[in-house]
Short mmCIF file of C-alpha atoms in Angstrom, two decimals:
data_model
loop_
_atom_site.label_atom_id
_atom_site.label_comp_id
_atom_site.label_asym_id
_atom_site.label_seq_id
_atom_site.Cartn_x
_atom_site.Cartn_y
_atom_site.Cartn_z
CA MET A 228 83.68 117.78 132.57
CA ASN A 229 80.55 119.75 131.47
CA ALA A 230 77.09 118.87 132.31
CA LEU A 231 76.29 117.09 128.86
CA ASN A 232 79.15 114.66 129.04
CA ARG A 233 78.10 113.80 132.73
CA THR A 234 74.78 113.06 131.54
CA LEU A 235 75.97 110.88 128.66
CA ILE A 236 78.37 108.76 130.82
CA ALA A 237 75.69 108.43 133.54
CA ALA A 238 73.24 107.15 130.83
CA VAL A 239 75.80 104.70 129.52
CA MET A 240 76.80 103.41 133.03
CA VAL A 241 73.21 102.79 134.09
CA ALA A 242 72.39 100.96 130.84
CA MET A 243 75.84 98.93 131.18
CA ALA A 244 74.88 98.01 134.77
CA CYS A 245 71.12 97.20 134.52
CA GLY A 246 71.38 95.11 131.17
CA SER A 247 69.02 95.36 128.14
CA SER A 248 65.95 96.34 130.17
CA THR A 249 67.61 99.74 130.44
CA ALA A 250 68.82 100.11 127.08
CA PHE A 251 66.61 103.19 126.50
CA ALA A 252 68.77 105.11 128.95
CA ALA A 253 71.65 104.43 126.89
CA ASP A 254 69.90 105.34 123.78
CA ALA A 255 68.76 108.57 125.24
CA GLY A 256 72.31 109.60 126.11
CA PHE A 257 73.56 108.61 122.72
CA THR A 258 70.51 110.82 121.01
CA GLN A 259 71.54 113.61 123.15
CA PHE A 260 74.80 113.36 122.12
CA ILE A 261 74.35 113.14 118.42
CA ALA A 262 71.95 115.94 118.73
CA SER A 263 74.78 118.18 120.33
CA LEU A 264 76.65 117.62 117.17
CA TRP A 265 74.50 119.55 114.83
CA PRO A 266 76.24 122.98 115.00
CA GLU A 267 79.56 121.23 113.90
CA ALA A 268 77.54 119.65 111.06
CA GLN A 269 75.78 122.79 110.07
CA ALA A 270 79.42 124.48 110.05
CA ALA A 271 80.68 121.73 107.90
CA GLY A 272 78.04 122.16 105.27
CA VAL A 273 75.54 119.48 106.24
CA SER A 274 71.96 120.51 105.91
CA ARG A 275 69.40 120.28 108.67
CA ALA A 276 67.13 117.86 106.50
CA THR A 277 70.39 115.47 106.10
CA PHE A 278 71.21 115.60 109.64
CA ASP A 279 67.77 114.90 110.77
CA SER A 280 66.90 112.12 108.22
CA GLN A 281 70.26 110.37 108.72
CA THR A 282 70.29 110.59 112.50
CA ARG A 283 66.54 109.64 113.20
CA GLY A 284 66.37 106.27 114.88
CA LEU A 285 70.36 105.95 114.82
CA GLU A 286 71.37 103.71 117.69
CA PRO A 287 75.26 103.07 119.09
CA ASP A 288 76.65 99.46 118.58
CA TYR A 289 78.24 98.46 121.70
CA LYS A 290 79.49 95.24 120.13
CA LEU A 291 82.23 97.15 118.24
CA PRO A 292 85.83 96.84 119.39
CA ASP A 293 88.06 99.60 120.61
CA LEU A 294 85.08 101.07 122.97
CA ILE A 295 85.55 102.29 126.30
CA LEU A 296 82.48 101.37 128.17
CA PRO A 297 81.94 101.99 131.85
CA GLY A 298 81.56 98.74 133.98
CA ARG A 299 83.22 96.66 131.30
CA PRO A 300 87.20 95.93 131.07
CA ALA A 301 88.83 97.94 128.56
CA THR A 302 89.10 96.42 124.97
CA GLY A 303 91.36 97.36 122.13
CA ALA A 304 91.23 96.90 118.53
CA PRO A 305 91.01 93.49 117.20
CA SER A 306 94.47 92.35 116.48
CA GLN A 307 94.98 93.09 112.77
CA ALA A 308 96.45 90.16 110.96
CA GLU A 309 99.35 92.55 109.57
CA PHE A 310 100.56 92.94 113.19
CA VAL A 311 100.07 89.46 114.58
CA GLN A 312 101.17 87.11 111.95
CA VAL A 313 104.48 86.06 110.79
CA PRO A 314 105.12 87.06 107.36
CA ALA A 315 104.69 83.54 105.99
CA ASP A 316 101.00 83.20 107.23
CA TYR A 317 100.10 86.79 106.26
CA LEU A 318 101.94 86.69 102.64
CA LYS A 319 100.37 83.27 101.61
CA GLU A 320 101.50 82.12 98.30
CA ALA A 321 98.33 80.82 97.26
CA SER A 322 96.27 84.02 97.94
CA ILE A 323 98.88 86.23 96.16
CA ALA A 324 98.76 83.95 93.20
CA ARG A 325 95.10 84.07 93.06
CA LEU A 326 94.92 87.65 93.32
CA ALA A 327 97.85 88.43 90.81
CA GLU A 328 96.06 86.02 88.18
CA GLU A 329 92.87 88.00 88.91
CA GLY A 330 94.71 91.18 88.59
CA GLN A 331 96.16 90.41 85.13
CA ARG A 332 92.46 89.79 83.92
CA LEU A 333 91.22 93.42 85.44
CA MET A 334 94.36 95.05 83.95
CA GLN A 335 92.63 94.08 80.52
CA GLN A 336 89.25 94.66 81.66
CA TYR A 337 89.97 98.14 82.94
CA HIS A 338 92.61 98.87 80.50
CA ASP A 339 91.47 102.43 79.40
CA ALA A 340 90.76 103.53 82.77
CA LEU A 341 94.05 102.28 84.05
CA ALA A 342 95.98 103.87 81.52
CA GLY A 343 94.23 107.15 82.06
CA ILE A 344 95.15 106.87 85.90
CA GLU A 345 98.57 106.39 85.37
CA LYS A 346 98.88 109.17 82.72
CA ARG A 347 97.26 111.46 85.17
CA PHE A 348 98.85 110.21 88.50
CA GLY A 349 102.04 108.50 87.57
CA VAL A 350 100.71 105.45 89.55
CA PRO A 351 101.38 101.98 87.68
CA PRO A 352 98.06 100.03 87.15
CA SER A 353 99.41 97.03 89.03
CA ILE A 354 99.95 99.16 92.30
CA VAL A 355 95.94 100.54 92.48
CA LEU A 356 94.95 97.13 91.45
CA ALA A 357 96.77 95.37 94.32
CA ILE A 358 95.36 97.95 96.80
CA TRP A 359 91.92 97.08 95.78
CA GLY A 360 92.78 93.44 95.76
CA ARG A 361 94.21 93.67 99.37
CA GLU A 362 91.51 95.84 100.79
CA THR A 363 88.53 94.23 99.62
CA ASP A 364 89.47 91.14 97.43
CA TYR A 365 88.58 93.05 94.02
CA GLY A 366 85.12 94.11 95.58
CA ARG A 367 84.07 90.70 96.69
CA TYR A 368 84.32 91.26 100.49
CA LYS A 369 81.42 93.23 101.62
CA GLU A 370 81.99 95.28 104.89
CA PRO A 371 79.65 94.29 107.60
CA TYR A 372 78.71 97.37 109.38
CA ASP A 373 76.62 100.47 108.53
CA ALA A 374 79.24 103.32 108.16
CA LEU A 375 77.37 106.02 109.91
CA ARG A 376 76.41 103.76 112.95
CA VAL A 377 80.35 102.90 113.56
CA MET A 378 81.22 106.68 113.27
CA ALA A 379 78.73 107.61 115.63
CA THR A 380 79.66 104.79 118.24
CA GLN A 381 83.09 105.65 118.05
CA ALA A 382 82.54 109.10 118.49
CA TYR A 383 80.49 108.50 121.39
CA VAL A 384 82.36 106.00 123.37
CA GLY A 385 85.46 104.92 121.29
CA ARG A 386 89.07 105.48 122.25
CA ARG A 387 89.36 108.11 119.61
CA LYS A 388 86.49 110.14 120.31
CA ASP A 389 87.70 113.36 118.49
CA GLN A 390 88.82 111.59 115.40
CA TYR A 391 85.47 109.84 115.10
CA ARG A 392 83.57 112.99 115.80
CA ASN A 393 84.90 114.58 112.67
CA GLU A 394 84.75 111.29 110.41
CA PHE A 395 80.99 111.11 111.62
CA ILE A 396 80.19 114.51 110.52
CA LEU A 397 82.02 114.01 107.27
CA ALA A 398 80.12 110.81 106.70
CA LEU A 399 76.81 113.00 106.77
CA LYS A 400 78.11 115.45 104.49
CA ILE A 401 79.04 112.55 102.11
CA LEU A 402 75.29 111.35 102.37
CA GLY A 403 74.09 115.03 102.07
CA ASP A 404 76.25 115.65 99.23
CA GLY A 405 74.83 112.77 97.23
CA GLU A 406 77.90 110.85 96.86
CA VAL A 407 76.55 107.56 98.06
CA LYS A 408 73.27 106.00 99.34
CA ARG A 409 73.26 105.08 102.81
CA PRO A 410 72.68 101.39 102.30
CA ASP A 411 75.89 101.28 100.03
CA MET A 412 77.91 103.06 102.69
CA ARG A 413 79.09 99.92 104.33
CA ALA A 414 82.32 100.24 106.58
CA SER A 415 84.93 97.95 108.71
CA TRP A 416 84.51 98.43 112.28
CA ALA A 417 86.90 101.18 112.31
CA GLY A 418 84.77 102.93 109.52
CA ALA A 419 87.08 102.52 106.32
CA THR A 420 84.61 102.59 103.45
CA GLY A 421 84.41 101.92 99.82
CA LEU A 422 86.15 99.44 97.21
CA THR A 423 89.67 100.84 98.28
CA GLN A 424 88.81 101.65 102.01
CA PHE A 425 88.75 105.39 102.81
CA LEU A 426 87.70 107.04 106.01
CA PRO A 427 85.34 110.06 105.36
CA SER A 428 88.05 112.54 105.77
CA GLU A 429 90.26 110.63 103.38
CA PHE A 430 87.25 110.75 100.78
CA TYR A 431 87.31 114.78 100.98
CA GLN A 432 90.91 114.90 100.65
CA HIS A 433 91.57 112.27 97.84
CA ALA A 434 88.37 111.09 96.19
CA VAL A 435 88.02 111.52 92.35
CA ASP A 436 85.27 111.37 89.98
CA PHE A 437 87.20 109.63 87.20
CA ASP A 438 84.27 108.13 85.31
CA GLY A 439 82.73 111.68 84.73
CA ASP A 440 79.40 110.86 86.17
CA GLY A 441 79.41 113.57 88.76
CA ARG A 442 79.81 111.47 91.83
CA ARG A 443 83.10 110.30 93.45
CA ASP A 444 81.77 106.87 93.71
CA ILE A 445 84.28 104.84 95.50
CA TRP A 446 81.70 102.31 96.38
CA ASN A 447 80.45 101.18 93.06
CA SER A 448 82.63 102.74 90.30
CA VAL A 449 86.01 101.01 89.68
CA PRO A 450 87.56 103.93 87.84
CA ASP A 451 86.65 106.10 90.86
CA ALA A 452 87.87 104.04 93.47
CA LEU A 453 91.28 103.33 91.66
CA ALA A 454 91.85 106.86 90.63
CA SER A 455 91.13 107.82 94.19
CA ALA A 456 93.52 105.31 95.52
CA ALA A 457 96.18 106.80 93.06
CA LYS A 458 95.40 110.43 94.06
CA GLN A 459 95.88 109.42 97.70
CA LEU A 460 99.43 107.96 97.05
CA VAL A 461 100.26 111.07 95.05
CA ASN A 462 99.12 113.42 97.81
CA LYS A 463 101.38 111.46 100.42
CA GLY A 464 104.28 111.81 97.97
CA TRP A 465 104.38 109.08 95.25
CA GLN A 466 107.38 109.26 92.85
CA PRO A 467 106.33 108.38 89.46
CA GLY A 468 108.79 105.68 87.82
CA LEU A 469 110.32 104.81 91.22
CA ARG A 470 110.03 101.01 92.27
CA TRP A 471 108.57 100.30 95.79
CA ALA A 472 111.49 98.12 96.78
CA TYR A 473 114.18 95.80 95.68
CA GLU A 474 114.54 92.28 97.24
CA VAL A 475 118.13 91.70 98.08
CA GLN A 476 120.53 89.01 99.73
CA ALA A 477 122.12 90.48 102.60
CA PRO A 478 125.63 89.91 103.46
CA ALA A 479 126.58 87.56 106.40
CA ASN A 480 127.83 90.53 108.37
CA ALA A 481 124.84 92.87 107.98
CA ASP A 482 123.82 94.98 110.92
CA CYS A 483 119.99 94.28 111.41
CA THR A 484 119.89 97.37 113.69
CA MET A 485 120.29 99.58 110.76
CA GLY A 486 116.91 98.54 109.59
CA VAL A 487 115.10 101.72 110.32
CA PRO A 488 114.00 104.43 108.05
CA GLU A 489 116.28 106.81 109.75
CA VAL A 490 119.34 104.96 108.02
CA THR A 491 118.91 106.04 104.43
CA LYS A 492 121.60 105.90 101.64
CA PRO A 493 121.83 105.53 97.99
CA ILE A 494 121.27 102.09 96.83
CA GLY A 495 124.52 102.13 95.30
CA ASP A 496 126.12 102.29 98.57
CA TRP A 497 124.07 99.34 99.93
CA LEU A 498 125.35 97.14 96.98
CA ARG A 499 128.97 97.98 97.53
CA ALA A 500 128.52 97.25 101.22
CA GLY A 501 127.51 93.70 99.87
CA PHE A 502 124.15 93.69 99.42
CA VAL A 503 122.99 91.72 96.16
CA PRO A 504 119.83 92.09 94.24
CA VAL A 505 118.22 88.63 93.63
CA ARG A 506 118.33 86.61 90.47
CA GLY A 507 121.06 88.67 88.96
CA GLN A 508 119.05 91.70 88.52
CA LYS A 509 120.93 94.75 87.20
CA LEU A 510 120.31 98.19 88.60
CA SER A 511 120.80 101.30 86.38
CA ALA A 512 122.74 104.41 87.57
CA ASP A 513 119.70 106.17 87.95
CA GLU A 514 118.44 103.29 90.28
CA GLN A 515 121.41 103.08 92.20
CA ALA A 516 121.35 106.72 92.90
CA GLN A 517 118.05 106.69 94.69
CA PRO A 518 118.09 106.61 98.53
CA ALA A 519 116.56 103.56 100.12
CA SER A 520 116.43 101.80 103.79
CA LEU A 521 116.81 98.18 104.80
CA LEU A 522 114.01 96.17 105.62
CA GLN A 523 114.39 92.73 107.22
CA PRO A 524 110.90 91.96 108.17
CA GLU A 525 111.97 88.64 110.30
CA GLY A 526 115.27 90.12 111.35
CA ILE A 527 118.25 88.24 109.86
CA PHE A 528 115.61 85.40 108.94
CA GLY A 529 113.81 85.45 105.32
CA PRO A 530 114.04 87.97 102.77
CA ALA A 531 115.62 91.49 103.12
CA PHE A 532 114.65 94.44 101.07
CA LEU A 533 116.07 97.92 99.97
CA THR A 534 112.95 100.04 100.47
CA THR A 535 112.50 103.20 98.47
CA LYS A 536 110.46 106.47 99.30
CA ASN A 537 107.52 105.00 97.64
CA TYR A 538 107.56 102.03 100.04
CA PHE A 539 106.82 104.50 102.93
CA VAL A 540 104.22 106.08 100.64
CA ILE A 541 102.29 102.84 100.56
CA LYS A 542 102.84 102.34 104.36
CA GLU A 543 100.73 105.75 104.93
CA TYR A 544 97.89 103.93 103.20
CA ASN A 545 98.23 101.08 105.92
CA PHE A 546 100.92 101.57 108.49
CA SER A 547 102.24 98.09 108.31
CA ASP A 548 105.19 96.51 106.75
CA LEU A 549 103.58 93.48 105.88
CA TYR A 550 100.57 95.47 104.32
CA VAL A 551 103.09 97.21 101.97
CA LEU A 552 105.00 93.86 101.31
CA TYR A 553 101.52 92.13 100.37
CA VAL A 554 100.60 95.19 97.97
CA GLY A 555 104.18 95.72 96.45
CA HIS A 556 104.90 91.95 95.81
CA LEU A 557 101.26 91.45 94.52
CA SER A 558 101.83 94.32 92.11
CA ASP A 559 104.97 92.63 90.91
CA ARG A 560 103.27 89.46 90.51
CA MET A 561 100.78 90.94 87.87
CA THR A 562 103.90 91.38 85.53
CA ASN A 563 106.34 88.87 86.91
CA PRO A 564 105.03 85.35 87.93
CA GLN A 565 108.16 84.62 90.37
CA PRO A 566 107.56 84.83 94.16
CA PHE A 567 110.16 86.12 96.77
CA ALA A 568 113.62 84.83 96.00
CA THR A 569 114.36 83.95 99.59
CA PRO A 570 111.61 81.89 101.56
CA TRP A 571 110.03 83.29 104.76
CA SER A 572 111.46 81.59 107.63
CA ALA A 573 109.22 79.28 110.08
CA SER A 574 109.78 81.74 112.73
CA THR A 575 106.82 82.25 115.38
CA GLN A 576 105.40 85.44 116.58
CA LEU A 577 105.22 86.06 120.40
CA ARG A 578 101.88 87.34 121.76
CA THR A 579 101.27 90.87 121.84
CA ALA A 580 101.47 91.24 125.54
CA ASP A 581 105.00 89.83 125.27
CA VAL A 582 106.06 92.01 122.85
CA GLU A 583 104.79 94.76 124.61
CA ALA A 584 106.46 93.98 127.58
CA MET A 585 109.74 93.71 125.55
CA GLN A 586 109.07 97.52 124.23
CA ARG A 587 108.63 98.60 128.01
CA GLN A 588 112.01 96.98 129.05
CA LEU A 589 113.72 98.42 126.01
CA THR A 590 112.19 101.86 126.74
CA ARG A 591 113.52 101.74 130.20
CA LEU A 592 117.20 100.86 128.75
CA GLY A 593 117.01 103.83 126.49
CA LEU A 594 116.89 101.67 123.29
CA TYR A 595 113.22 102.33 122.17
CA LYS A 596 111.35 105.54 121.81
CA ASP A 597 108.41 104.28 119.77
CA LYS A 598 104.74 103.39 120.78
CA LEU A 599 104.09 100.65 123.26
CA ASP A 600 101.83 98.58 120.87
CA GLY A 601 102.98 95.21 121.08
CA LYS A 602 103.90 95.25 117.28
CA ALA A 603 107.31 94.12 116.23
CA GLY A 604 107.84 96.92 113.55
CA MET A 605 110.94 98.31 112.16
CA GLN A 606 111.84 100.38 115.32
CA THR A 607 111.16 97.45 117.59
CA ARG A 608 113.19 95.04 115.82
CA ALA A 609 116.27 97.35 115.61
CA ALA A 610 115.89 98.08 119.43
CA LEU A 611 115.92 94.31 120.09
CA GLY A 612 119.19 93.84 118.09
CA ALA A 613 120.66 96.72 120.09
CA TYR A 614 119.48 95.05 123.24
CA GLN A 615 121.00 91.61 121.86
CA LYS A 616 124.52 93.38 121.26
CA SER A 617 124.56 94.70 124.82
CA ALA A 618 123.53 91.48 126.31
CA GLY A 619 126.01 89.42 124.55
CA LEU A 620 123.29 87.27 122.67
CA LYS A 621 122.94 86.26 118.94
CA VAL A 622 121.89 89.55 116.88
CA ASP A 623 118.94 88.44 114.91
CA CYS A 624 116.47 91.52 115.52
CA TRP A 625 113.48 89.15 116.32
CA PRO A 626 111.32 89.14 119.28
CA SER A 627 111.96 85.27 120.48
CA GLU A 628 111.46 83.28 123.60
CA THR A 629 115.25 83.60 124.33
CA VAL A 630 115.34 87.38 124.31
CA LEU A 631 112.05 87.39 126.39
CA ARG A 632 113.83 85.17 129.08
CA SER A 633 116.88 87.25 129.02
CA MET A 634 114.88 90.48 129.58
CA SER A 635 112.89 88.87 132.48
CA ALA A 636 116.01 87.65 134.17
CA ALA A 637 117.87 90.92 133.73
CA HIS A 638 114.84 92.97 135.12
#
């Protein structure tokens, strides 16, 4: 550990131990840390004037989540709804219906821009509108934090310091480049900013000046924000003309452990195995030739989907199956008013700590090789199904109290 880091940590420890009366000590360490970033900022193209003006008086926000503060219990990120709610709670029909109706209106209001975006990027208007609706309620939701302060705090005492060090410097560059004024650069606790929620690094990778005013204004220009979302999808592999997923009825003998991205085969093969598109939908030969994976968000309960390449592209925007289902379904609802054909079940979600305990046991048994994050994602559900097979339990690929008790007894 170098001398600067020792000084910074000591300053935080003094402030945390002694309370607000010595907050100046922590701020002194923070100020020293920020000053130490000037060479990196300069190398990234940030001017001295921008660096000085934007960091003058900057203070850390120790109330943010996902920080590591000496003398305090470790805290993680707040539980995102995508990862702790059951689908029925997250995919609320009333919310989707409201956003779909407004999306139809916005499709007309921004018709020319959306047509231009689709022509240039191959992403349908309803997809980028659905992202906008899900991320910020079509701009009605106002982010509560100053973006620069978030990046600086996370770079100083966050769990992902190196990532946020770079994001902080790029946030300075955005301000120095005149893309946005500081008061408009509001963010979530994790630093995502703008109508369609970009980190600064994503801004420089994907942002577009679509309205031609010389700025990539994802904060105030709807055409810029939607075009930027489209470009991000394209840069991550979006395939024009390909649906995101098909809802299907799974056959009674379907093996839910196959519901992982690694098990991919042409949609036609899934159909021949007994999976049936809902509401009598007919798929063309081209559609049946497309590779797809099985998704059963509630295990054998609730709807099932055959997910295409574009499903996983949207998932790179937000790594959550429920997020992709929300965006994809909201997009569909703008052109077709029908809800999911199969209702979500009334299943309950175990606590994050319980799911993480399951993941640890599944890892010990060699059935799970992914992150220990307490989230019942695709890999976790498939591993649970494999465990259920080995333990002689009903195979439903869902983290339930029954499976937890079985694991606890075996362990």
